[in-house]
Amino acid sequence: MEHRPSLKRKAAGFSLLFLGALGTVLPILQGFLFLALGTEPTLNQPPGWAKLFAAFNVTVVAIFAVEYAARVWVAGVDPQYRGLGGRLKYATRFYPIADLLAFLPELILMLVGGGGALLVLRVLRLARLVKIARFIPAFDALGAALRRSRSQLLTSLAVALTLVYVSAVLLYFVEGLGGHHQEEFASIPRAIWWAVATLTTVGYGDVYPITPLGRFCAAIIAIAGIGVVALPAGVFASAFSDELKERREKESGNDEIQ
Amino acid sequence: MEHRPSLKRKAAGFSLLFLGALGTVLPILQGFLFLALGTEPTLNQPPGWAKLFAAFNVTVVAIFAVEYAARVWVAGVDPQYRGLGGRLKYATRFYPIADLLAFLPELILMLVGGGGALLVLRVLRLARLVKIARFIPAFDALGAALRRSRSQLLTSLAVALTLVYVSAVLLYFVEGLGGHHQEEFASIPRAIWWAVATLTTVGYGDVYPITPLGRFCAAIIAIAGIGVVALPAGVFASAFSDELKERREKESGNDEIQ
Amino acid sequence: MEHRPSLKRKAAGFSLLFLGALGTVLPILQGFLFLALGTEPTLNQPPGWAKLFAAFNVTVVAIFAVEYAARVWVAGVDPQYRGLGGRLKYATRFYPIADLLAFLPELILMLVGGGGALLVLRVLRLARLVKIARFIPAFDALGAALRRSRSQLLTSLAVALTLVYVSAVLLYFVEGLGGHHQEEFASIPRAIWWAVATLTTVGYGDVYPITPLGRFCAAIIAIAGIGVVALPAGVFASAFSDELKERREKESGNDEIQ
Amino acid sequence: MEHRPSLKRKAAGFSLLFLGALGTVLPILQGFLFLALGTEPTLNQPPGWAKLFAAFNVTVVAIFAVEYAARVWVAGVDPQYRGLGGRLKYATRFYPIADLLAFLPELILMLVGGGGALLVLRVLRLARLVKIARFIPAFDALGAALRRSRSQLLTSLAVALTLVYVSAVLLYFVEGLGGHHQEEFASIPRAIWWAVATLTTVGYGDVYPITPLGRFCAAIIAIAGIGVVALPAGVFASAFSDELKERREKESGNDEIQ
């Protein structure tokens, strides 16, 4: 019997979430899609496409601007943010700033019509990701996972970076100074680029040792090192997974108590 | 003593499974092998090979057609699917549709003898995978694993895709707009292709940053990001493994109870 | 007090192991090293090197031949293998066959002096790995791990191979038949080569999609699939690790009981 | 109430650590950065940069020399290292040797002003990493993790290396001796280079099989083997992670007891 209200509340929450997704997430995702496609020169854009794109853009920016104004206005109801000063205080918090960045740069671009360097402003649209993050309940688990595994993360990162540096110095001597004086190993920073590509197992193939000694060293480094460089990422992934699991258990525990 | 019947039943089940494998799985696997080899132009096909291939194909299609007809006919025994309407109702469920797709397209091809675009129909042979799936008991654990880890999967997928997008935008500015105006980074979609190849550590080597700043950003992204993009796959793999383990324990528990 | 004998026995075992390593493992490892280096044409072999190599080879083969003869002879002490027939029976078991393969092919090469095709026989030297395996206690944990995870291994392998096949068929249509008719995707077997290289994240870079649609499909396949194809290897690795841990615990348990 | 002193001590420890970081870690990191950048020929070094770099270098070396002298002097307070002989005894331990290597080679370079081969001495600066390691509490967990997983590590390393060797021999026969006699597979050591690049999933793309049979073998090796070659690294990573977790739990346990 106790479960009913919880389920009801959940269903109501789900409906709200669904409407929120329709009203917020979808336009934002479309905005990112259009931002990406708009930079592709070889795309055969049908006539009228640019107009549609612009109209869509104006609508979204308008909605976000109105929403922002409403939010700041409503914040004044809270005694903490009363008056003009209180609203300014509210506006300098993290979420309101993200909300502002989500439309202001594009609004300026629309009004000023700037080209060239100003287009960089369009990328601030990425601030809209923060808006989406609110609809994904586990998104703030990222930060908790970072805090949770901080000391392990730092240690494993230090070990990984040390390995990258030492490997790079080794190959710099073997392939850059010795061997066939490969251009791509001719300095430690270049060798670091090789070490990162190898130890993360990306292996683009733009840089690789060619002398037998270099290949011998690279083989040992690869077999011994791939696990070590994957450590920080693995530590974070495991902390994130634990955090999500704990929250789920806590939540289902709360439901049972009610 | 209680174990005997269970063991006997298991042995009987194994024999049936074995016959099923001989009668169903092997022809299907051969079908996939022939489908693959048939598309390879440089293969020196011995004379008579094509005829053998065609004969094999006709046999398999005939068996599947007869099996399908028998299945639909027998389904009528169940009161739920009595009569013509009931059988039609049965035929629109998931498994019967897969059974139909497993032979009908090829039957049409044989009768009509179509070339060109119709050959695409041959790929519907992939529906036969569903037939095989019935013989692998743990295959439906895939679906259960998906449902089980749904919310974790969605969150980690969202995080992974966000990282891919943000990395792509960053490198688009550094390497595509700035730097040497690399063609391969000249738009965000192209940079996304690079970001996916890098963060999944595939690293084909068709696209990679060449400016020092681009390589610096790419190195940081690679070290920090490979674990994050591997998260969804890892979450699913772990849920699948847990699901299999649970089923095995449940099964051995059932055996002990009997 | 009870611990002493165990420790003593361990120390004695360690000494024997050490002598065994000096007498068996080192020559075998050297044999593999020489086998590898002997195939490298650009190696500047110092004069006399070939003679040293041959002498080393003759010594090792002689030792192994004598050891084999002694082993088969001594086996007759066991009532199970008495007489000539018993020794033949012994000689057809797994380890004696491996012991025979460890020196016979090379002995034949030395006596017959064959070149060309007969050199392939030299590779049977790999049978010596079985000799080494006896000195690594956990080596037979490999087989136990395989048995232990058999059903999980089969299921995950089936899922992985299905994903490889379906991905290959998809890209064959998009890049091989459609798109720019890339040679490297012109048949399903070639596309399978691409799918394996991508889904294992090896990514040599000899084959990759170039059309936007192909890259879109490949990106989705890569993000969703890398965890699935890594499943069988992960399942085996985890079973092997569990097996080793269990043995260690059992062993330390035995020590405590004594 | 009991927690206060512990917290206070922690805070004090943190302040000391912070000062230590400012005074030791930062100059060392800068030293590594300058060492790396100094080898890059295309870097447009602003005038005066070299002088600044040299001054920085002299300062750091001087500080380390003074610190070393003070350390050795102060060691004499300990009755164990009294007198000149005691101090020599102290100076031959691990940490003091690392402290010596951290500045002596560069001091010699400054006094002698050697170029060419002597520049190799500069790399001994890597000994400074040991200095940093003291400030990362978990750094010595690396050694403990190595000891802890020694036997598992050795076994999995032996299995991984065996797989690499056997794969290389197989591809040497298929692609080097047979097939198109690829130069890159023309000897076992070269094939080992391919096997390492493939099984660690680095996949530079400088070597890959081209014949159908070679690709078939390589695909099987890749799917079956990537987990096995990742075993040693995974075993070490897991031991390191366990070690860190245990230490953290022990530490928080100690805090609670106080």
JSON list of C-alpha atoms in Angstrom, two decimals, chain D residues 51-179:
[
{"chain": "D", "resi": 51, "resn": "LYS", "atom": "CA", "xyz": [69.34, 32.81, -20.04]},
{"chain": "D", "resi": 52, "resn": "LEU", "atom": "CA", "xyz": [66.20, 32.50, -17.91]},
{"chain": "D", "resi": 53, "resn": "PHE", "atom": "CA", "xyz": [66.28, 28.76, -18.44]},
{"chain": "D", "resi": 54, "resn": "ALA", "atom": "CA", "xyz": [69.94, 28.57, -17.38]},
{"chain": "D", "resi": 55, "resn": "ALA", "atom": "CA", "xyz": [69.34, 30.74, -14.30]},
{"chain": "D", "resi": 56, "resn": "PHE", "atom": "CA", "xyz": [66.39, 28.58, -13.27]},
{"chain": "D", "resi": 57, "resn": "ASN", "atom": "CA", "xyz": [68.52, 25.49, -13.75]},
{"chain": "D", "resi": 58, "resn": "VAL", "atom": "CA", "xyz": [71.42, 26.84, -11.66]},
{"chain": "D", "resi": 59, "resn": "THR", "atom": "CA", "xyz": [69.04, 27.82, -8.85]},
{"chain": "D", "resi": 60, "resn": "VAL", "atom": "CA", "xyz": [67.39, 24.41, -8.71]},
{"chain": "D", "resi": 61, "resn": "VAL", "atom": "CA", "xyz": [70.71, 22.56, -8.83]},
{"chain": "D", "resi": 62, "resn": "ALA", "atom": "CA", "xyz": [72.09, 24.82, -6.08]},
{"chain": "D", "resi": 63, "resn": "ILE", "atom": "CA", "xyz": [69.06, 24.23, -3.87]},
{"chain": "D", "resi": 64, "resn": "PHE", "atom": "CA", "xyz": [69.25, 20.47, -4.35]},
{"chain": "D", "resi": 65, "resn": "ALA", "atom": "CA", "xyz": [73.01, 20.46, -3.67]},
{"chain": "D", "resi": 66, "resn": "VAL", "atom": "CA", "xyz": [72.58, 22.44, -0.44]},
{"chain": "D", "resi": 67, "resn": "GLU", "atom": "CA", "xyz": [69.66, 20.24, 0.58]},
{"chain": "D", "resi": 68, "resn": "TYR", "atom": "CA", "xyz": [71.73, 17.12, -0.11]},
{"chain": "D", "resi": 69, "resn": "ALA", "atom": "CA", "xyz": [74.69, 18.38, 1.93]},
{"chain": "D", "resi": 70, "resn": "ALA", "atom": "CA", "xyz": [72.37, 19.30, 4.81]},
{"chain": "D", "resi": 71, "resn": "ARG", "atom": "CA", "xyz": [70.66, 15.93, 4.68]},
{"chain": "D", "resi": 72, "resn": "VAL", "atom": "CA", "xyz": [73.92, 13.96, 4.81]},
{"chain": "D", "resi": 73, "resn": "TRP", "atom": "CA", "xyz": [75.23, 16.24, 7.60]},
{"chain": "D", "resi": 74, "resn": "VAL", "atom": "CA", "xyz": [72.06, 15.90, 9.67]},
{"chain": "D", "resi": 75, "resn": "ALA", "atom": "CA", "xyz": [72.04, 12.11, 9.16]},
{"chain": "D", "resi": 76, "resn": "GLY", "atom": "CA", "xyz": [75.07, 12.01, 11.51]},
{"chain": "D", "resi": 77, "resn": "VAL", "atom": "CA", "xyz": [72.81, 12.89, 14.43]},
{"chain": "D", "resi": 78, "resn": "ASP", "atom": "CA", "xyz": [71.41, 9.37, 14.16]},
{"chain": "D", "resi": 79, "resn": "PRO", "atom": "CA", "xyz": [73.87, 7.12, 16.09]},
{"chain": "D", "resi": 80, "resn": "GLN", "atom": "CA", "xyz": [73.57, 4.65, 13.22]},
{"chain": "D", "resi": 81, "resn": "TYR", "atom": "CA", "xyz": [75.30, 7.04, 10.79]},
{"chain": "D", "resi": 82, "resn": "ARG", "atom": "CA", "xyz": [77.78, 8.76, 13.15]},
{"chain": "D", "resi": 83, "resn": "GLY", "atom": "CA", "xyz": [81.16, 9.91, 11.86]},
{"chain": "D", "resi": 84, "resn": "LEU", "atom": "CA", "xyz": [82.45, 10.05, 8.28]},
{"chain": "D", "resi": 85, "resn": "GLY", "atom": "CA", "xyz": [82.05, 6.30, 7.73]},
{"chain": "D", "resi": 86, "resn": "GLY", "atom": "CA", "xyz": [78.46, 6.43, 8.98]},
{"chain": "D", "resi": 87, "resn": "ARG", "atom": "CA", "xyz": [77.67, 9.26, 6.63]},
{"chain": "D", "resi": 88, "resn": "LEU", "atom": "CA", "xyz": [79.17, 7.34, 3.70]},
{"chain": "D", "resi": 89, "resn": "LYS", "atom": "CA", "xyz": [77.03, 4.40, 4.73]},
{"chain": "D", "resi": 90, "resn": "TYR", "atom": "CA", "xyz": [74.00, 6.70, 4.72]},
{"chain": "D", "resi": 91, "resn": "ALA", "atom": "CA", "xyz": [74.96, 8.08, 1.32]},
{"chain": "D", "resi": 92, "resn": "THR", "atom": "CA", "xyz": [74.84, 4.65, -0.29]},
{"chain": "D", "resi": 93, "resn": "ARG", "atom": "CA", "xyz": [71.19, 4.05, 0.56]},
{"chain": "D", "resi": 94, "resn": "PHE", "atom": "CA", "xyz": [68.48, 4.34, -2.11]},
{"chain": "D", "resi": 95, "resn": "TYR", "atom": "CA", "xyz": [67.02, 7.78, -1.37]},
{"chain": "D", "resi": 96, "resn": "PRO", "atom": "CA", "xyz": [70.32, 9.62, -0.85]},
{"chain": "D", "resi": 97, "resn": "ILE", "atom": "CA", "xyz": [71.63, 8.18, -4.13]},
{"chain": "D", "resi": 98, "resn": "ALA", "atom": "CA", "xyz": [68.51, 9.43, -5.91]},
{"chain": "D", "resi": 99, "resn": "ASP", "atom": "CA", "xyz": [69.02, 12.82, -4.24]},
{"chain": "D", "resi": 100, "resn": "LEU", "atom": "CA", "xyz": [72.61, 12.87, -5.48]},
{"chain": "D", "resi": 101, "resn": "LEU", "atom": "CA", "xyz": [71.68, 11.91, -9.04]},
{"chain": "D", "resi": 102, "resn": "ALA", "atom": "CA", "xyz": [69.09, 14.68, -8.97]},
{"chain": "D", "resi": 103, "resn": "PHE", "atom": "CA", "xyz": [71.72, 17.42, -9.14]},
{"chain": "D", "resi": 104, "resn": "LEU", "atom": "CA", "xyz": [75.27, 16.03, -9.57]},
{"chain": "D", "resi": 105, "resn": "PRO", "atom": "CA", "xyz": [75.15, 15.25, -13.33]},
{"chain": "D", "resi": 106, "resn": "GLU", "atom": "CA", "xyz": [73.88, 18.75, -14.08]},
{"chain": "D", "resi": 107, "resn": "LEU", "atom": "CA", "xyz": [76.42, 20.30, -11.74]},
{"chain": "D", "resi": 108, "resn": "ILE", "atom": "CA", "xyz": [79.18, 18.49, -13.65]},
{"chain": "D", "resi": 109, "resn": "LEU", "atom": "CA", "xyz": [77.71, 19.68, -16.96]},
{"chain": "D", "resi": 110, "resn": "MET", "atom": "CA", "xyz": [77.70, 23.27, -15.67]},
{"chain": "D", "resi": 111, "resn": "LEU", "atom": "CA", "xyz": [81.30, 23.13, -14.46]},
{"chain": "D", "resi": 112, "resn": "VAL", "atom": "CA", "xyz": [82.76, 21.13, -17.37]},
{"chain": "D", "resi": 113, "resn": "GLY", "atom": "CA", "xyz": [80.43, 22.62, -19.96]},
{"chain": "D", "resi": 114, "resn": "GLY", "atom": "CA", "xyz": [80.41, 19.43, -21.96]},
{"chain": "D", "resi": 115, "resn": "GLY", "atom": "CA", "xyz": [78.36, 19.02, -25.12]},
{"chain": "D", "resi": 116, "resn": "GLY", "atom": "CA", "xyz": [77.63, 15.94, -27.19]},
{"chain": "D", "resi": 117, "resn": "ALA", "atom": "CA", "xyz": [77.63, 12.67, -25.33]},
{"chain": "D", "resi": 118, "resn": "LEU", "atom": "CA", "xyz": [77.70, 14.37, -21.93]},
{"chain": "D", "resi": 119, "resn": "LEU", "atom": "CA", "xyz": [74.22, 15.77, -22.56]},
{"chain": "D", "resi": 120, "resn": "VAL", "atom": "CA", "xyz": [72.94, 12.28, -21.94]},
{"chain": "D", "resi": 121, "resn": "LEU", "atom": "CA", "xyz": [73.75, 12.98, -18.29]},
{"chain": "D", "resi": 122, "resn": "ARG", "atom": "CA", "xyz": [70.94, 15.49, -18.26]},
{"chain": "D", "resi": 123, "resn": "VAL", "atom": "CA", "xyz": [68.46, 12.65, -18.42]},
{"chain": "D", "resi": 124, "resn": "LEU", "atom": "CA", "xyz": [69.61, 11.51, -14.99]},
{"chain": "D", "resi": 125, "resn": "ARG", "atom": "CA", "xyz": [67.41, 14.39, -13.92]},
{"chain": "D", "resi": 126, "resn": "LEU", "atom": "CA", "xyz": [64.71, 11.71, -14.01]},
{"chain": "D", "resi": 127, "resn": "ALA", "atom": "CA", "xyz": [66.07, 10.72, -10.58]},
{"chain": "D", "resi": 128, "resn": "ARG", "atom": "CA", "xyz": [64.18, 13.77, -9.33]},
{"chain": "D", "resi": 129, "resn": "LEU", "atom": "CA", "xyz": [61.01, 11.76, -9.82]},
{"chain": "D", "resi": 130, "resn": "VAL", "atom": "CA", "xyz": [61.98, 9.94, -6.63]},
{"chain": "D", "resi": 131, "resn": "LYS", "atom": "CA", "xyz": [61.88, 13.29, -4.83]},
{"chain": "D", "resi": 132, "resn": "ILE", "atom": "CA", "xyz": [58.33, 13.89, -6.06]},
{"chain": "D", "resi": 133, "resn": "ALA", "atom": "CA", "xyz": [57.31, 10.36, -5.14]},
{"chain": "D", "resi": 134, "resn": "ARG", "atom": "CA", "xyz": [57.80, 11.26, -1.47]},
{"chain": "D", "resi": 135, "resn": "PHE", "atom": "CA", "xyz": [55.02, 13.81, -1.70]},
{"chain": "D", "resi": 136, "resn": "ILE", "atom": "CA", "xyz": [52.52, 11.36, -3.20]},
{"chain": "D", "resi": 137, "resn": "PRO", "atom": "CA", "xyz": [51.62, 9.13, -0.26]},
{"chain": "D", "resi": 138, "resn": "ALA", "atom": "CA", "xyz": [50.33, 6.29, -2.44]},
{"chain": "D", "resi": 139, "resn": "PHE", "atom": "CA", "xyz": [53.42, 6.15, -4.64]},
{"chain": "D", "resi": 140, "resn": "ASP", "atom": "CA", "xyz": [55.07, 3.39, -2.64]},
{"chain": "D", "resi": 141, "resn": "ALA", "atom": "CA", "xyz": [51.84, 1.43, -3.03]},
{"chain": "D", "resi": 142, "resn": "LEU", "atom": "CA", "xyz": [53.22, 0.64, -6.48]},
{"chain": "D", "resi": 143, "resn": "GLY", "atom": "CA", "xyz": [55.97, -1.55, -5.04]},
{"chain": "D", "resi": 144, "resn": "ALA", "atom": "CA", "xyz": [53.55, -3.18, -2.60]},
{"chain": "D", "resi": 145, "resn": "ALA", "atom": "CA", "xyz": [51.16, -3.94, -5.47]},
{"chain": "D", "resi": 146, "resn": "LEU", "atom": "CA", "xyz": [54.02, -5.53, -7.42]},
{"chain": "D", "resi": 147, "resn": "ARG", "atom": "CA", "xyz": [54.98, -7.78, -4.49]},
{"chain": "D", "resi": 148, "resn": "ARG", "atom": "CA", "xyz": [51.35, -8.60, -3.75]},
{"chain": "D", "resi": 149, "resn": "SER", "atom": "CA", "xyz": [50.53, -9.83, -7.25]},
{"chain": "D", "resi": 150, "resn": "ARG", "atom": "CA", "xyz": [53.98, -11.25, -8.10]},
{"chain": "D", "resi": 151, "resn": "SER", "atom": "CA", "xyz": [52.98, -14.83, -8.82]},
{"chain": "D", "resi": 152, "resn": "GLN", "atom": "CA", "xyz": [49.82, -13.91, -10.72]},
{"chain": "D", "resi": 153, "resn": "LEU", "atom": "CA", "xyz": [51.79, -11.29, -12.61]},
{"chain": "D", "resi": 154, "resn": "LEU", "atom": "CA", "xyz": [54.50, -13.75, -13.64]},
{"chain": "D", "resi": 155, "resn": "THR", "atom": "CA", "xyz": [52.01, -16.38, -14.78]},
{"chain": "D", "resi": 156, "resn": "SER", "atom": "CA", "xyz": [49.91, -13.97, -16.81]},
{"chain": "D", "resi": 157, "resn": "LEU", "atom": "CA", "xyz": [53.04, -12.40, -18.29]},
{"chain": "D", "resi": 158, "resn": "ALA", "atom": "CA", "xyz": [54.31, -15.85, -19.32]},
{"chain": "D", "resi": 159, "resn": "VAL", "atom": "CA", "xyz": [50.94, -16.64, -20.94]},
{"chain": "D", "resi": 160, "resn": "ALA", "atom": "CA", "xyz": [50.89, -13.28, -22.73]},
{"chain": "D", "resi": 161, "resn": "LEU", "atom": "CA", "xyz": [54.44, -13.62, -24.05]},
{"chain": "D", "resi": 162, "resn": "THR", "atom": "CA", "xyz": [53.75, -17.20, -25.18]},
{"chain": "D", "resi": 163, "resn": "LEU", "atom": "CA", "xyz": [50.71, -15.98, -27.11]},
{"chain": "D", "resi": 164, "resn": "VAL", "atom": "CA", "xyz": [52.76, -13.19, -28.71]},
{"chain": "D", "resi": 165, "resn": "TYR", "atom": "CA", "xyz": [55.49, -15.65, -29.74]},
{"chain": "D", "resi": 166, "resn": "VAL", "atom": "CA", "xyz": [53.14, -18.30, -31.12]},
{"chain": "D", "resi": 167, "resn": "SER", "atom": "CA", "xyz": [51.08, -15.69, -33.02]},
{"chain": "D", "resi": 168, "resn": "ALA", "atom": "CA", "xyz": [54.29, -14.26, -34.49]},
{"chain": "D", "resi": 169, "resn": "VAL", "atom": "CA", "xyz": [55.53, -17.69, -35.64]},
{"chain": "D", "resi": 170, "resn": "LEU", "atom": "CA", "xyz": [52.15, -18.43, -37.23]},
{"chain": "D", "resi": 171, "resn": "LEU", "atom": "CA", "xyz": [52.01, -15.16, -39.16]},
{"chain": "D", "resi": 172, "resn": "TYR", "atom": "CA", "xyz": [55.69, -15.50, -40.10]},
{"chain": "D", "resi": 173, "resn": "PHE", "atom": "CA", "xyz": [54.83, -18.71, -41.93]},
{"chain": "D", "resi": 174, "resn": "VAL", "atom": "CA", "xyz": [51.57, -17.49, -43.45]},
{"chain": "D", "resi": 175, "resn": "GLU", "atom": "CA", "xyz": [52.62, -13.97, -44.51]},
{"chain": "D", "resi": 176, "resn": "GLY", "atom": "CA", "xyz": [56.42, -13.99, -44.50]},
{"chain": "D", "resi": 177, "resn": "LEU", "atom": "CA", "xyz": [57.36, -17.36, -46.02]},
{"chain": "D", "resi": 178, "resn": "GLY", "atom": "CA", "xyz": [54.06, -17.94, -47.83]},
{"chain": "D", "resi": 179, "resn": "GLY", "atom": "CA", "xyz": [51.65, -15.36, -49.24]}
]
